[in-house]
Amino acid sequence: MNVPLLDLQAQYAALRDELQQAVERVMSSQRFVLGDEVRGLESSIAEYCQTKHAIGCASGSDALLLALMALDIKAGDEVITTPFSFFATGACIARLGARPVFVDVDPLTYNLDPSRVADAITPRTKVIMPVHIYGQCAQMDPLLRHGIPVVEDAAQAIGATDNGRRAGSMGAIGCFSFYPTKNLGGAGDGGILTASDDEVAARLRRLRTHGGSNEYEHEEVGINSRLDELQAAVLNVKLPRLDPWSDERARKAEIYTKLLNDADLRFPLTTPHVRPDGRHIFHQYVIRVPGNRDALMEHLKTHSIGSKVYYPIPLHLQKCFEYLGYKKGDFPQAEAAANETFALPCYPELTEEQQVYVIDTIKSFQ
Ligand SMILES: Cc1ncc(COP(=O)(O)O)c(C=O)c1O
């Protein structure tokens, strides 16, 4: 049996006709940038995320950058975030000349540990930027309590909740990615920002079109980061399926966890921790295997099972961030997670036979 880490072909097969019609609609219109498809998607996403506004942009990475630009982040400012994330989380801060201030993660959820944030706040702290890693929200209330603007990196967490509130609706701005492998994935790069403040939303709209509210007048310097009509058309087809897909991912995750808990393994393995007060959309199903991670992944590979480490090098140990002065050992939880965790295949189309095969293969690992 072959179990890829993700099978986008299976999703495409089910949506082929609708997607082709959507693409044809855009091609026939010959309107490719910021048209009806984008406007329709923006209004559907705002409703879905329980926010007043949603603003499409070219990627999740640009969403993070635009969010910080809209909050006037500049050289000398500090932004508190997690070292255990995709590179863009730290990069958007550094690109504006500001300083990423990393705070270690909670060893159970791998999200920013809220109990450590207060110690990292200085008079220069302008934003706190949690990442809702793997599709589970960071604990937002203790982060919001500091009275510092919060930007949610919700790239992996569309539809996740924290105490009934949707990812992207709790902070000042939410940032999402439509990278093809996300729970809601486009046919290329794409992203969106959510906000409920009218002025913040208007500024984000300006910033994504070179800082101008019309074509030839520019109030400030922005960037060119627009969502295109083809992406929006594809996403408009997929959005109504997002909740059933994410529920199906969560169901697969429950099956894995039950099978693993019943497996009587000869080595320590920890299944994902699911917070009782939220909805986890299982963008990734990540297990922890101290000491045996790489060997187990190799064993899975020899049995044609895909797996992947998210993320092998914490941001504070990236070469480009050497100038920040961090060293190995500064964030022991993030470093341990980088050495001990990896993701198993978990997507709506995964079959129960495939899941049983994955777990049987793990059981056969010595
Ligand atoms: C946590 C996180 N932040 C930001 C991004 C950046 O999104 P994109 O790849 O759309 O630029 C990603 C996507 O991989 C992500 O997982």
mmCIF file of C-alpha atoms and ligand atoms in Angstrom, residues 59-61 64 85-86 88-89 131 153 155-156 177 179 182 189-190 311, ligand 1:
data_model
loop_
_atom_site.group_PDB
_atom_site.id
_atom_site.type_symbol
_atom_site.label_atom_id
_atom_site.label_comp_id
_atom_site.label_asym_id
_atom_site.label_seq_id
_atom_site.Cartn_x
_atom_site.Cartn_y
_atom_site.Cartn_z
ATOM 1 C CA SER A 59 0.149 34.849 -0.101
ATOM 2 C CA GLY A 60 0.083 34.101 3.592
ATOM 3 C CA SER A 61 3.593 35.543 3.832
ATOM 4 C CA LEU A 64 1.763 38.781 7.663
ATOM 5 C CA SER A 85 6.842 28.063 12.954
ATOM 6 C CA PHE A 86 7.207 28.375 9.214
ATOM 7 C CA ALA A 88 7.554 33.601 7.124
ATOM 8 C CA THR A 89 6.447 34.217 10.720
ATOM 9 C CA VAL A 131 0.813 31.160 15.324
ATOM 10 C CA ASP A 153 -0.750 33.944 12.120
ATOM 11 C CA ALA A 155 -2.113 30.432 8.025
ATOM 12 C CA GLN A 156 -2.734 26.834 9.129
ATOM 13 C CA SER A 177 -2.605 31.280 3.549
ATOM 14 C CA TYR A 179 -1.075 27.614 -0.291
ATOM 15 C CA LYS A 182 -3.643 24.102 3.318
ATOM 16 C CA ASP A 189 -0.168 31.121 -3.998
ATOM 17 C CA GLY A 190 -2.812 33.200 -2.265
ATOM 18 C CA TYR A 311 9.753 22.320 11.447
HETATM 19 C C1 LIG B 1 2.401 29.326 10.050
HETATM 20 C C2 LIG B 1 2.556 29.860 8.666
HETATM 21 N N1 LIG B 1 2.736 31.177 8.493
HETATM 22 C C3 LIG B 1 2.855 31.722 7.268
HETATM 23 C C4 LIG B 1 2.798 30.952 6.133
HETATM 24 C C5 LIG B 1 3.023 31.593 4.809
HETATM 25 O O1 LIG B 1 2.025 31.348 3.885
HETATM 26 P P1 LIG B 1 2.344 31.309 2.304
HETATM 27 O O2 LIG B 1 3.059 30.036 2.018
HETATM 28 O O3 LIG B 1 0.987 31.380 1.683
HETATM 29 O O4 LIG B 1 3.160 32.497 1.989
HETATM 30 C C6 LIG B 1 2.591 29.580 6.258
HETATM 31 C C7 LIG B 1 2.476 28.729 5.049
HETATM 32 O O5 LIG B 1 3.138 27.818 4.780
HETATM 33 C C8 LIG B 1 2.490 29.012 7.562
HETATM 34 O O6 LIG B 1 2.317 27.700 7.722
#
